[in-house]
Amino acid sequence: MQKLDGNVLAGPLSEVMTGDATSAHARCVHCGDVAVIAQAVVYADGSRFVARCRRCDSVLLTIVEAGDDVRLTMTGVTAFTMPV
Amino acid sequence: MALITRGFGSKTHGRDTRLPPGQTQVDDWPVLTAGATPEIAQEIWEFTVGTEDGKTVRWDWDSFRALGLEDFTVDIHCVTHWSRLGMPWRGVSLDRVFEHVETSYDFVMAHSYGGYTTNVPLEELLDGQAWIAFEADGEPLEAEHGGPARLVVPHLYFWKSAKWVQGLEMIAQDEPGFWEERGYSLHGDPWTEERYS
Amino acid sequence: MIAHAAWHVATVSATHPETPSARRIVLDIPDWPGNLAGQHVDVRLTAEDGYQASRSYSIASSGDAPSIELAVDRVASGEVSPYLVDDLMVGDQLEVRGPLGGWFVWRPDPAHRPVQLIAGGSGVVPIAAIVRAHRAALDVTPLRLLYAVRTPDDVFFRSELDREAADPGPTAVHVDYVFSRRAPDGAPRPAGRLTRELLGELVLPPQQNPLVFVCGSTPFVERVLGWLKELGHEVDDVRAERFGGA
């Protein structure tokens, strides 16, 4: 996997959310850091992504583009706030 | 129906018969890690197997390797579509490990330093099908490739071959590990392209 | 307002060499909703046997036109970029998902907040989109570009950046190059890697409250972010985009 950042999640997240989710703010449930998704540390390999907190390195969310499905797991974030 | 782009992928024709469908042969070893790379010193490394009676069989670095290191050459297949053929490894067969384990459970959850997990049926780890590897390509396993020790189950997609493996937990029923919970196949056979669940 | 992202069929309408290892590719996309400067697309290629690969590429263009321009650097061990640079021909079709991203974007700014752009290698692509959008809007927002690149032969968008450098007017972008391997004759400094000291000299100081955009490989971006923090820039005034090899 390549170490990248949350910008790369824009495509996969566009399949499950309207608007740009990488500009959304979210709070890390582990350390409380609030950042936009684009600022997260992301490990990516084309079809699967793990986003981690820029401050404490906990898993914020994972996305798997599995064939025609996109599966989003958001166990590490709260107060997810989208700009509208 | 996806649009086919002319000429893309045509270099993969004339395929090696050892390549499962949808795989491309590579000569290097891509690094795939879902997080920061843990650094585990040999002095603190240990390997454990936990069973249904609450017992934990435990080895340290030297006692585990004393179970019997062997060389093995296998093909590895990553779900991200690359395969490496004829790769030399050195490690301890899980057959040696399970000579010291009493269990009636049929499934295994592998646990790694750093918290990752992956599930494999026990029968797919025995009879010379799986190892705890310490060396690859004639060198000690680098941390980025799962060193000091990783599980190697070459007949399944390589996410099953847990890096930084810390131990095995016997479980009664098959349960999903980290990637399996996120949409990857519970089993992961590259020959039938069991990529996603 | 950011247009909704979707998959589109794109047809190659032009290609030309950008550097010895990179190529500019123009894609016609009839139903493209337009894009902002700094946005990207996911490019998906499908082989005859159904095998697919997708990668993210920044868009060098912006605006409402039903076409986009990419500039792709060949990563020898990659599987998508060698195809795009060496094999793709005019008339070929591929799929793109976009426009994507809303963080690493710049819009012409009525408040004229100064902008510092920092590019490493082919990370200049979205930065060039910002430079072009600034010029197209005749915006007088102060823009300064620091472009770290190996040699003069590796410079992307050469003629456009030269035009900015030669323009004495208020809409021109100030361009500084840092050549790591070989500098051209008459360069203000010899070839050498970007250092914290050089970064401090060549970027707008925190006192001017610039918005900073950094794009390059992951190691480049992380080095620069660390130095910017040490120089006193606030973390949230810096927008970064990292790319990998593919």
Short mmCIF file of C-alpha atoms in Angstrom, two decimals:
data_model
loop_
_atom_site.label_atom_id
_atom_site.label_comp_id
_atom_site.label_asym_id
_atom_site.label_seq_id
_atom_site.Cartn_x
_atom_site.Cartn_y
_atom_site.Cartn_z
CA MET A 1 0.00 0.00 0.00
CA GLN A 2 1.07 3.51 -0.60
CA LYS A 3 1.02 6.12 2.11
CA LEU A 4 -1.02 9.05 0.80
CA ASP A 5 -3.62 11.40 2.26
CA GLY A 6 -7.38 11.81 2.37
CA ASN A 7 -7.59 13.56 -1.01
CA VAL A 8 -7.42 10.14 -2.65
CA LEU A 9 -10.68 9.13 -0.94
CA ALA A 10 -12.70 11.66 -2.97
CA GLY A 11 -13.53 9.14 -5.70
CA PRO A 12 -14.56 6.17 -3.53
CA LEU A 13 -16.48 8.41 -1.11
CA SER A 14 -18.34 10.04 -4.02
CA GLU A 15 -19.99 6.65 -4.57
CA VAL A 16 -21.63 6.76 -1.13
CA MET A 17 -22.04 10.48 -0.39
CA THR A 18 -23.22 13.46 -2.42
CA GLY A 19 -20.88 16.43 -2.33
CA ASP A 20 -17.19 16.36 -1.50
CA ALA A 21 -16.71 14.24 1.61
CA THR A 22 -12.96 14.96 1.71
CA SER A 23 -13.82 18.54 2.77
CA ALA A 24 -15.91 17.24 5.67
CA HIS A 25 -14.68 17.73 9.22
CA ALA A 26 -14.61 14.75 11.53
CA ARG A 27 -13.43 14.06 15.04
CA CYS A 28 -11.19 11.12 15.88
CA VAL A 29 -12.96 9.02 18.54
CA HIS A 30 -9.60 8.00 20.00
CA CYS A 31 -7.83 11.34 20.55
CA GLY A 32 -10.45 13.99 19.75
CA ASP A 33 -8.47 15.65 16.95
CA VAL A 34 -10.76 17.47 14.50
CA ALA A 35 -9.55 17.61 10.89
CA VAL A 36 -10.92 17.48 7.40
CA ILE A 37 -10.89 14.04 5.81
CA ALA A 38 -8.37 15.28 3.21
CA GLN A 39 -5.86 15.73 6.06
CA ALA A 40 -6.04 12.11 7.20
CA VAL A 41 -3.17 9.72 6.58
CA VAL A 42 -4.37 7.17 4.04
CA TYR A 43 -2.85 3.85 3.07
CA ALA A 44 -4.15 3.01 -0.39
CA ASP A 45 -3.74 0.25 -2.92
CA GLY A 46 -6.25 0.94 -5.64
CA SER A 47 -9.26 -0.86 -4.27
CA ARG A 48 -8.90 -0.59 -0.51
CA PHE A 49 -8.11 2.31 1.73
CA VAL A 50 -7.40 2.74 5.42
CA ALA A 51 -7.64 6.31 6.74
CA ARG A 52 -5.83 7.02 9.97
CA CYS A 53 -5.82 9.99 12.33
CA ARG A 54 -3.06 12.47 11.50
CA ARG A 55 -2.43 12.94 15.23
CA CYS A 56 -2.77 9.54 16.95
CA ASP A 57 -2.65 7.11 13.97
CA SER A 58 -5.88 5.31 14.94
CA VAL A 59 -8.03 3.89 12.15
CA LEU A 60 -10.71 6.49 11.26
CA LEU A 61 -12.42 4.67 8.42
CA THR A 62 -11.84 2.04 5.76
CA ILE A 63 -13.20 1.85 2.23
CA VAL A 64 -13.16 -1.17 -0.05
CA GLU A 65 -14.21 -0.85 -3.68
CA ALA A 66 -15.23 -4.48 -4.16
CA GLY A 67 -16.38 -5.09 -7.71
CA ASP A 68 -19.57 -3.05 -8.07
CA ASP A 69 -19.87 -2.37 -4.33
CA VAL A 70 -18.25 0.27 -2.20
CA ARG A 71 -18.05 -0.67 1.47
CA LEU A 72 -17.41 2.06 4.00
CA THR A 73 -16.64 1.36 7.64
CA MET A 74 -16.55 4.46 9.85
CA THR A 75 -15.76 3.18 13.32
CA GLY A 76 -13.11 5.75 14.24
CA VAL A 77 -14.84 9.05 13.52
CA THR A 78 -17.66 11.03 15.05
CA ALA A 79 -19.20 14.47 14.43
CA PHE A 80 -18.80 13.99 10.67
CA THR A 81 -19.77 17.41 9.27
CA MET A 82 -20.26 17.93 5.54
CA PRO A 83 -20.23 21.38 3.95
CA VAL A 84 -23.47 21.90 1.98
CA MET B 1 -20.51 -3.24 -18.61
CA ALA B 2 -17.19 -1.47 -18.40
CA LEU B 3 -15.64 0.25 -21.37
CA ILE B 4 -12.61 -1.66 -22.67
CA THR B 5 -9.55 0.50 -23.29
CA ARG B 6 -7.64 -0.61 -26.39
CA GLY B 7 -4.26 -2.15 -25.75
CA PHE B 8 -4.42 -2.05 -21.95
CA GLY B 9 -3.30 -5.29 -20.35
CA SER B 10 -2.28 -6.91 -23.64
CA LYS B 11 1.26 -7.36 -22.31
CA THR B 12 -0.09 -10.02 -19.99
CA HIS B 13 -0.94 -12.43 -22.83
CA GLY B 14 1.20 -15.54 -23.22
CA ARG B 15 0.66 -16.06 -19.52
CA ASP B 16 2.63 -18.30 -17.24
CA THR B 17 0.36 -21.22 -16.25
CA ARG B 18 1.32 -20.65 -12.61
CA LEU B 19 -0.51 -17.30 -12.73
CA PRO B 20 -4.10 -17.39 -11.42
CA PRO B 21 -6.73 -15.42 -13.39
CA GLY B 22 -6.52 -11.65 -13.16
CA GLN B 23 -2.93 -11.70 -11.86
CA THR B 24 0.14 -10.03 -13.37
CA GLN B 25 3.65 -11.32 -12.68
CA VAL B 26 6.06 -8.97 -10.91
CA ASP B 27 9.75 -9.43 -10.14
CA ASP B 28 9.93 -6.96 -7.30
CA TRP B 29 8.02 -7.18 -4.07
CA PRO B 30 5.42 -4.43 -3.68
CA VAL B 31 4.90 -3.21 -0.12
CA LEU B 32 1.28 -3.30 1.02
CA THR B 33 0.65 -2.09 4.53
CA ALA B 34 -2.52 -0.74 6.03
CA GLY B 35 -0.76 1.36 8.63
CA ALA B 36 2.50 2.33 10.23
CA THR B 37 5.17 -0.38 10.25
CA PRO B 38 5.69 -1.83 13.74
CA GLU B 39 9.28 -2.43 14.81
CA ILE B 40 9.49 -5.59 16.92
CA ALA B 41 12.83 -6.57 18.43
CA GLN B 42 13.77 -10.26 18.49
CA GLU B 43 14.24 -10.02 22.27
CA ILE B 44 10.59 -9.20 22.88
CA TRP B 45 9.11 -11.23 20.01
CA GLU B 46 6.99 -14.16 21.01
CA PHE B 47 4.57 -16.50 19.30
CA THR B 48 1.48 -17.86 21.00
CA VAL B 49 -1.34 -20.26 20.21
CA GLY B 50 -4.47 -19.91 22.33
CA THR B 51 -6.94 -22.79 22.56
CA GLU B 52 -10.48 -23.40 23.78
CA ASP B 53 -9.46 -24.58 27.23
CA GLY B 54 -7.94 -21.18 27.99
CA LYS B 55 -4.39 -22.44 27.63
CA THR B 56 -1.78 -20.50 25.69
CA VAL B 57 1.22 -22.27 24.20
CA ARG B 58 4.08 -19.77 24.11
CA TRP B 59 7.50 -19.64 22.43
CA ASP B 60 10.22 -17.02 22.40
CA TRP B 61 12.49 -16.27 19.41
CA ASP B 62 14.99 -19.08 19.99
CA SER B 63 12.58 -21.78 21.15
CA PHE B 64 10.24 -21.13 18.23
CA ARG B 65 12.98 -21.32 15.63
CA ALA B 66 14.23 -24.49 17.34
CA LEU B 67 10.96 -26.17 16.26
CA GLY B 68 12.70 -26.57 12.91
CA LEU B 69 13.53 -24.02 10.23
CA GLU B 70 13.09 -25.16 6.65
CA ASP B 71 13.48 -23.62 3.20
CA PHE B 72 10.46 -23.50 0.92
CA THR B 73 9.81 -22.03 -2.52
CA VAL B 74 6.29 -20.87 -3.32
CA ASP B 75 4.27 -18.54 -5.56
CA ILE B 76 2.49 -15.67 -3.82
CA HIS B 77 -0.61 -13.93 -5.11
CA CYS B 78 -1.79 -10.53 -3.91
CA VAL B 79 -5.46 -9.56 -4.23
CA THR B 80 -4.23 -6.31 -5.82
CA HIS B 81 -3.45 -8.39 -8.93
CA TRP B 82 0.28 -9.04 -8.67
CA SER B 83 1.93 -12.41 -8.23
CA ARG B 84 5.52 -13.40 -7.55
CA LEU B 85 6.53 -16.83 -8.77
CA GLY B 86 9.11 -19.17 -7.30
CA MET B 87 9.91 -17.05 -4.27
CA PRO B 88 12.40 -18.55 -1.77
CA TRP B 89 11.51 -18.41 1.93
CA ARG B 90 12.76 -19.84 5.23
CA GLY B 91 10.60 -20.52 8.26
CA VAL B 92 8.88 -22.98 10.56
CA SER B 93 6.06 -25.14 9.19
CA LEU B 94 2.81 -24.82 11.13
CA ASP B 95 2.82 -28.65 11.22
CA ARG B 96 5.71 -28.34 13.71
CA VAL B 97 3.74 -25.77 15.74
CA PHE B 98 0.55 -27.82 15.93
CA GLU B 99 2.46 -30.87 17.22
CA HIS B 100 2.40 -28.91 20.50
CA VAL B 101 -1.24 -27.79 20.38
CA GLU B 102 -4.33 -29.69 21.56
CA THR B 103 -7.53 -28.37 20.01
CA SER B 104 -10.86 -29.55 18.67
CA TYR B 105 -11.65 -26.22 17.00
CA ASP B 106 -11.46 -26.07 13.20
CA PHE B 107 -10.79 -22.38 12.59
CA VAL B 108 -7.94 -20.02 13.30
CA MET B 109 -7.72 -16.26 13.78
CA ALA B 110 -4.19 -14.97 13.22
CA HIS B 111 -3.28 -11.91 15.30
CA SER B 112 -0.51 -9.46 14.48
CA TYR B 113 1.50 -6.91 16.40
CA GLY B 114 -0.40 -3.70 15.63
CA GLY B 115 -3.81 -5.34 15.95
CA TYR B 116 -4.50 -6.82 12.51
CA THR B 117 -6.34 -10.10 12.24
CA THR B 118 -7.14 -12.60 9.50
CA ASN B 119 -9.07 -15.88 9.56
CA VAL B 120 -8.05 -19.22 8.03
CA PRO B 121 -9.50 -22.74 8.45
CA LEU B 122 -7.08 -24.96 10.38
CA GLU B 123 -6.98 -27.63 7.66
CA GLU B 124 -5.59 -25.01 5.26
CA LEU B 125 -2.64 -24.35 7.55
CA LEU B 126 -1.52 -27.98 7.96
CA ASP B 127 0.13 -30.60 5.72
CA GLY B 128 2.88 -28.34 4.45
CA GLN B 129 0.56 -25.52 3.38
CA ALA B 130 1.65 -22.75 5.76
CA TRP B 131 4.66 -21.41 7.61
CA ILE B 132 5.83 -18.75 10.03
CA ALA B 133 8.57 -17.21 7.88
CA PHE B 134 11.68 -15.38 9.07
CA GLU B 135 13.54 -14.96 5.78
CA ALA B 136 12.63 -14.21 2.17
CA ASP B 137 14.93 -14.01 -0.86
CA GLY B 138 17.76 -15.20 1.37
CA GLU B 139 17.56 -12.23 3.75
CA PRO B 140 15.91 -11.68 7.13
CA LEU B 141 12.39 -10.34 6.58
CA GLU B 142 12.39 -6.58 6.58
CA ALA B 143 9.86 -4.86 8.82
CA GLU B 144 7.99 -3.45 5.82
CA HIS B 145 7.45 -7.01 4.57
CA GLY B 146 6.25 -8.21 7.97
CA GLY B 147 9.54 -8.93 9.75
CA PRO B 148 10.72 -10.25 12.01
CA ALA B 149 8.13 -12.96 11.29
CA ARG B 150 5.01 -13.32 9.18
CA LEU B 151 2.50 -16.00 8.38
CA VAL B 152 2.85 -17.40 4.85
CA VAL B 153 -0.18 -19.23 3.37
CA PRO B 154 0.77 -19.12 -0.30
CA HIS B 155 -2.29 -20.92 -1.71
CA LEU B 156 -4.56 -18.08 -0.48
CA TYR B 157 -4.43 -14.39 -1.44
CA PHE B 158 -1.56 -12.78 0.37
CA TRP B 159 -3.62 -10.66 2.78
CA LYS B 160 -4.10 -13.96 4.63
CA SER B 161 -0.33 -14.13 5.15
CA ALA B 162 -0.40 -11.81 8.17
CA LYS B 163 2.63 -9.57 8.61
CA TRP B 164 4.18 -9.15 12.11
CA VAL B 165 2.32 -12.23 13.22
CA GLN B 166 2.10 -12.55 16.99
CA GLY B 167 0.00 -15.64 17.40
CA LEU B 168 -2.93 -17.82 16.47
CA GLU B 169 -6.24 -18.07 18.29
CA MET B 170 -8.31 -21.23 17.85
CA ILE B 171 -11.98 -20.45 17.20
CA ALA B 172 -15.05 -22.68 16.94
CA GLN B 173 -16.68 -20.97 13.95
CA ASP B 174 -15.16 -19.11 11.03
CA GLU B 175 -15.18 -15.37 11.76
CA PRO B 176 -14.03 -12.47 9.61
CA GLY B 177 -10.69 -10.75 10.33
CA PHE B 178 -9.84 -7.10 9.60
CA TRP B 179 -10.14 -7.09 5.79
CA GLU B 180 -12.73 -9.86 5.68
CA GLU B 181 -15.00 -7.68 7.85
CA ARG B 182 -14.56 -4.92 5.27
CA GLY B 183 -15.73 -6.84 2.26
CA TYR B 184 -12.91 -9.21 1.42
CA SER B 185 -13.64 -12.89 0.94
CA LEU B 186 -13.68 -15.04 4.07
CA HIS B 187 -11.58 -17.64 2.22
CA GLY B 188 -9.50 -15.96 -0.53
CA ASP B 189 -8.67 -18.60 -3.14
CA PRO B 190 -6.79 -16.89 -6.02
CA TRP B 191 -7.64 -19.64 -8.52
CA THR B 192 -11.39 -19.02 -8.20
CA GLU B 193 -10.83 -15.27 -7.66
CA GLU B 194 -12.39 -15.18 -4.21
CA ARG B 195 -11.50 -11.53 -3.81
CA TYR B 196 -14.64 -10.05 -2.27
CA SER B 197 -17.47 -11.44 -0.20
CA MET C 1 -20.32 24.75 -5.61
CA ILE C 2 -18.59 21.56 -6.60
CA ALA C 3 -20.07 19.51 -9.43
CA HIS C 4 -21.24 16.03 -8.50
CA ALA C 5 -18.71 13.32 -9.31
CA ALA C 6 -19.65 10.51 -11.66
CA TRP C 7 -18.06 8.10 -14.10
CA HIS C 8 -17.64 9.47 -17.62
CA VAL C 9 -16.39 8.05 -20.90
CA ALA C 10 -13.41 10.08 -22.11
CA THR C 11 -11.86 10.09 -25.59
CA VAL C 12 -8.23 11.04 -26.14
CA SER C 13 -8.19 14.09 -28.44
CA ALA C 14 -4.49 15.01 -28.27
CA THR C 15 -1.24 13.94 -26.69
CA HIS C 16 2.21 15.44 -26.70
CA PRO C 17 5.49 14.91 -24.88
CA GLU C 18 5.83 17.02 -21.75
CA THR C 19 9.30 15.85 -20.64
CA PRO C 20 11.40 12.79 -21.59
CA SER C 21 9.36 10.75 -19.08
CA ALA C 22 5.99 12.50 -19.12
CA ARG C 23 3.16 13.18 -21.49
CA ARG C 24 0.32 15.64 -21.72
CA ILE C 25 -3.04 14.07 -22.55
CA VAL C 26 -6.19 15.95 -23.54
CA LEU C 27 -9.45 14.09 -22.92
CA ASP C 28 -12.78 15.04 -24.47
CA ILE C 29 -15.66 14.31 -22.12
CA PRO C 30 -18.99 15.43 -23.62
CA ASP C 31 -20.89 15.29 -20.31
CA TRP C 32 -18.10 16.78 -18.15
CA PRO C 33 -19.62 19.26 -15.64
CA GLY C 34 -16.46 21.38 -15.45
CA ASN C 35 -13.92 21.44 -12.65
CA LEU C 36 -12.08 23.72 -10.25
CA ALA C 37 -8.33 24.31 -10.25
CA GLY C 38 -6.63 21.62 -8.15
CA GLN C 39 -9.23 18.87 -8.55
CA HIS C 40 -8.42 15.37 -9.74
CA VAL C 41 -9.97 12.40 -11.53
CA ASP C 42 -9.78 8.67 -11.03
CA VAL C 43 -8.80 7.07 -14.34
CA ARG C 44 -10.05 3.49 -14.86
CA LEU C 45 -8.64 1.18 -17.51
CA THR C 46 -10.29 -2.14 -18.37
CA ALA C 47 -8.49 -4.89 -20.30
CA GLU C 48 -10.22 -7.26 -22.71
CA ASP C 49 -10.16 -10.00 -20.08
CA GLY C 50 -12.02 -7.74 -17.64
CA TYR C 51 -9.01 -6.83 -15.55
CA GLN C 52 -9.30 -3.27 -14.22
CA ALA C 53 -6.87 -0.79 -12.74
CA SER C 54 -7.62 2.71 -11.54
CA ARG C 55 -5.44 5.58 -10.38
CA SER C 56 -5.91 9.20 -9.38
CA TYR C 57 -4.47 11.98 -11.57
CA SER C 58 -4.61 15.70 -11.01
CA ILE C 59 -6.20 17.86 -13.70
CA ALA C 60 -3.96 20.56 -15.18
CA SER C 61 -6.93 22.51 -16.53
CA SER C 62 -10.05 24.06 -14.99
CA GLY C 63 -13.27 25.69 -16.12
CA ASP C 64 -16.47 24.70 -17.87
CA ALA C 65 -15.08 23.23 -21.12
CA PRO C 66 -16.08 19.61 -21.89
CA SER C 67 -12.46 18.50 -21.86
CA ILE C 68 -9.65 18.10 -19.34
CA GLU C 69 -5.88 18.05 -19.62
CA LEU C 70 -3.69 15.63 -17.68
CA ALA C 71 0.10 15.46 -17.47
CA VAL C 72 1.29 12.00 -16.50
CA ASP C 73 4.80 11.02 -15.45
CA ARG C 74 5.89 7.44 -16.21
CA VAL C 75 6.57 5.32 -13.13
CA ALA C 76 8.55 2.40 -14.55
CA SER C 77 7.21 -0.16 -12.08
CA GLY C 78 3.63 1.09 -12.34
CA GLU C 79 0.92 -0.53 -14.44
CA VAL C 80 -1.21 2.48 -15.40
CA SER C 81 1.24 5.32 -16.02
CA PRO C 82 3.46 3.38 -18.51
CA TYR C 83 0.32 2.62 -20.54
CA LEU C 84 -0.85 6.25 -20.46
CA VAL C 85 2.58 7.64 -21.38
CA ASP C 86 3.71 5.05 -23.94
CA ASP C 87 0.69 3.27 -25.45
CA LEU C 88 -2.41 5.45 -25.31
CA MET C 89 -3.33 6.96 -28.72
CA VAL C 90 -5.61 9.68 -29.99
CA GLY C 91 -9.11 8.21 -30.34
CA ASP C 92 -8.69 5.70 -27.50
CA GLN C 93 -11.35 5.67 -24.81
CA LEU C 94 -11.09 5.27 -21.08
CA GLU C 95 -13.26 5.97 -18.03
CA VAL C 96 -12.78 8.86 -15.62
CA ARG C 97 -14.55 9.54 -12.33
CA GLY C 98 -14.79 13.15 -11.33
CA PRO C 99 -14.43 15.98 -10.78
CA LEU C 100 -12.99 14.99 -7.38
CA GLY C 101 -11.76 16.80 -4.29
CA GLY C 102 -12.74 20.03 -2.58
CA TRP C 103 -9.82 20.62 -0.20
CA PHE C 104 -6.87 21.05 -2.54
CA VAL C 105 -8.65 23.61 -4.75
CA TRP C 106 -8.24 27.32 -5.36
CA ARG C 107 -10.79 29.79 -6.69
CA PRO C 108 -10.09 33.34 -7.86
CA ASP C 109 -10.20 35.24 -4.59
CA PRO C 110 -11.88 38.67 -4.21
CA ALA C 111 -10.14 39.00 -0.82
CA HIS C 112 -6.74 38.48 -2.51
CA ARG C 113 -5.30 36.33 0.27
CA PRO C 114 -1.67 35.64 -0.78
CA VAL C 115 -0.99 32.11 -1.99
CA GLN C 116 2.26 30.16 -1.81
CA LEU C 117 2.43 27.16 -4.13
CA ILE C 118 5.05 24.46 -3.52
CA ALA C 119 5.47 21.67 -6.07
CA GLY C 120 7.77 18.65 -6.11
CA GLY C 121 8.33 16.98 -9.49
CA SER C 122 5.09 16.00 -11.24
CA GLY C 123 3.23 17.37 -8.20
CA VAL C 124 3.21 20.56 -10.21
CA VAL C 125 0.14 19.43 -12.18
CA PRO C 126 -2.65 20.69 -9.86
CA ILE C 127 -0.44 23.68 -9.00
CA ALA C 128 -0.24 24.55 -12.71
CA ALA C 129 -4.04 24.42 -12.82
CA ILE C 130 -4.07 27.06 -10.08
CA VAL C 131 -1.52 29.23 -11.95
CA ARG C 132 -3.61 28.96 -15.12
CA ALA C 133 -6.88 29.76 -13.31
CA HIS C 134 -5.24 32.80 -11.74
CA ARG C 135 -4.13 34.01 -15.17
CA ALA C 136 -7.45 33.24 -16.86
CA ALA C 137 -9.28 35.28 -14.21
CA LEU C 138 -6.74 38.14 -14.42
CA ASP C 139 -6.73 37.85 -10.64
CA VAL C 140 -4.24 40.12 -8.82
CA THR C 141 -4.01 37.84 -5.77
CA PRO C 142 -0.27 37.51 -5.06
CA LEU C 143 0.85 34.01 -6.11
CA ARG C 144 4.33 32.66 -5.57
CA LEU C 145 5.47 29.24 -6.81
CA LEU C 146 8.39 27.19 -5.52
CA TYR C 147 9.02 24.31 -7.94
CA ALA C 148 11.48 21.62 -6.84
CA VAL C 149 12.52 19.48 -9.82
CA ARG C 150 15.50 17.34 -10.78
CA THR C 151 16.79 19.05 -13.93
CA PRO C 152 15.61 21.73 -16.38
CA ASP C 153 14.54 18.91 -18.74
CA ASP C 154 12.06 17.67 -16.14
CA VAL C 155 10.12 20.92 -15.89
CA PHE C 156 6.42 20.60 -16.75
CA PHE C 157 4.49 23.51 -18.34
CA ARG C 158 7.78 25.19 -19.21
CA SER C 159 6.52 27.79 -21.66
CA GLU C 160 3.64 28.86 -19.46
CA LEU C 161 5.82 29.21 -16.39
CA ASP C 162 8.42 31.15 -18.43
CA ARG C 163 5.65 33.50 -19.53
CA GLU C 164 4.66 34.11 -15.91
CA ALA C 165 8.28 34.78 -14.99
CA ALA C 166 8.73 37.23 -17.87
CA ASP C 167 5.51 39.15 -17.16
CA PRO C 168 6.07 42.35 -15.13
CA GLY C 169 2.32 42.85 -14.58
CA PRO C 170 0.30 42.50 -11.35
CA THR C 171 -1.30 39.19 -12.37
CA ALA C 172 2.04 37.39 -12.89
CA VAL C 173 3.08 34.51 -10.68
CA HIS C 174 6.57 34.71 -9.18
CA VAL C 175 8.36 31.41 -9.94
CA ASP C 176 11.41 30.03 -8.09
CA TYR C 177 13.03 26.78 -9.19
CA VAL C 178 15.09 24.50 -6.98
CA PHE C 179 16.96 22.02 -9.22
CA SER C 180 18.16 19.00 -7.25
CA ARG C 181 20.46 17.32 -9.83
CA ARG C 182 21.36 19.85 -12.52
CA ALA C 183 20.68 23.56 -12.73
CA PRO C 184 20.70 25.54 -16.00
CA ASP C 185 23.46 28.04 -16.79
CA GLY C 186 22.84 31.32 -15.05
CA ALA C 187 20.62 29.81 -12.36
CA PRO C 188 20.60 31.85 -9.13
CA ARG C 189 21.91 28.88 -7.15
CA PRO C 190 23.75 25.63 -7.88
CA ALA C 191 21.91 22.29 -8.07
CA GLY C 192 21.03 20.87 -4.68
CA ARG C 193 18.11 19.53 -2.73
CA LEU C 194 15.54 21.75 -1.12
CA THR C 195 16.51 22.60 2.46
CA ARG C 196 14.63 24.25 5.27
CA GLU C 197 16.78 27.36 4.89
CA LEU C 198 16.01 27.62 1.18
CA LEU C 199 12.33 27.04 1.84
CA GLY C 200 12.40 29.87 4.39
CA GLU C 201 13.97 32.19 1.81
CA LEU C 202 11.65 31.31 -1.06
CA VAL C 203 8.19 31.07 0.48
CA LEU C 204 5.91 33.84 1.72
CA PRO C 205 6.44 34.29 5.49
CA PRO C 206 3.68 33.42 7.97
CA GLN C 207 3.33 37.17 8.74
CA GLN C 208 1.70 37.62 5.32
CA ASN C 209 -0.89 34.96 6.25
CA PRO C 210 -0.56 33.01 3.01
CA LEU C 211 -2.65 30.00 2.08
CA VAL C 212 -0.06 27.36 1.18
CA PHE C 213 -0.56 24.48 -1.29
CA VAL C 214 1.97 21.65 -1.32
CA CYS C 215 1.87 18.78 -3.83
CA GLY C 216 4.46 16.11 -4.51
CA SER C 217 5.54 12.62 -3.53
CA THR C 218 4.72 11.57 0.04
CA PRO C 219 8.31 12.01 1.32
CA PHE C 220 8.60 15.45 -0.34
CA VAL C 221 5.30 16.67 1.08
CA GLU C 222 6.06 15.40 4.58
CA ARG C 223 9.49 17.04 4.60
CA VAL C 224 8.00 20.35 3.45
CA LEU C 225 5.11 20.21 5.94
CA GLY C 226 7.56 19.68 8.79
CA TRP C 227 9.65 22.67 7.71
CA LEU C 228 6.61 24.91 7.20
CA LYS C 229 5.49 24.15 10.73
CA GLU C 230 8.96 25.00 12.05
CA LEU C 231 8.87 28.26 10.07
CA GLY C 232 5.66 29.20 11.89
CA HIS C 233 2.92 28.34 9.39
CA GLU C 234 -0.31 27.10 10.94
CA VAL C 235 -1.15 23.49 10.06
CA ASP C 236 -4.62 24.43 8.81
CA ASP C 237 -3.25 27.17 6.51
CA VAL C 238 -1.41 24.50 4.55
CA ARG C 239 -3.23 22.26 2.07
CA ALA C 240 -1.27 19.21 1.02
CA GLU C 241 -1.72 16.50 -1.59
CA ARG C 242 0.55 13.48 -1.68
CA PHE C 243 0.90 11.16 -4.63
CA GLY C 244 2.45 7.74 -5.05
CA GLY C 245 3.94 5.94 -8.00
CA ALA C 246 1.50 4.08 -10.22
#
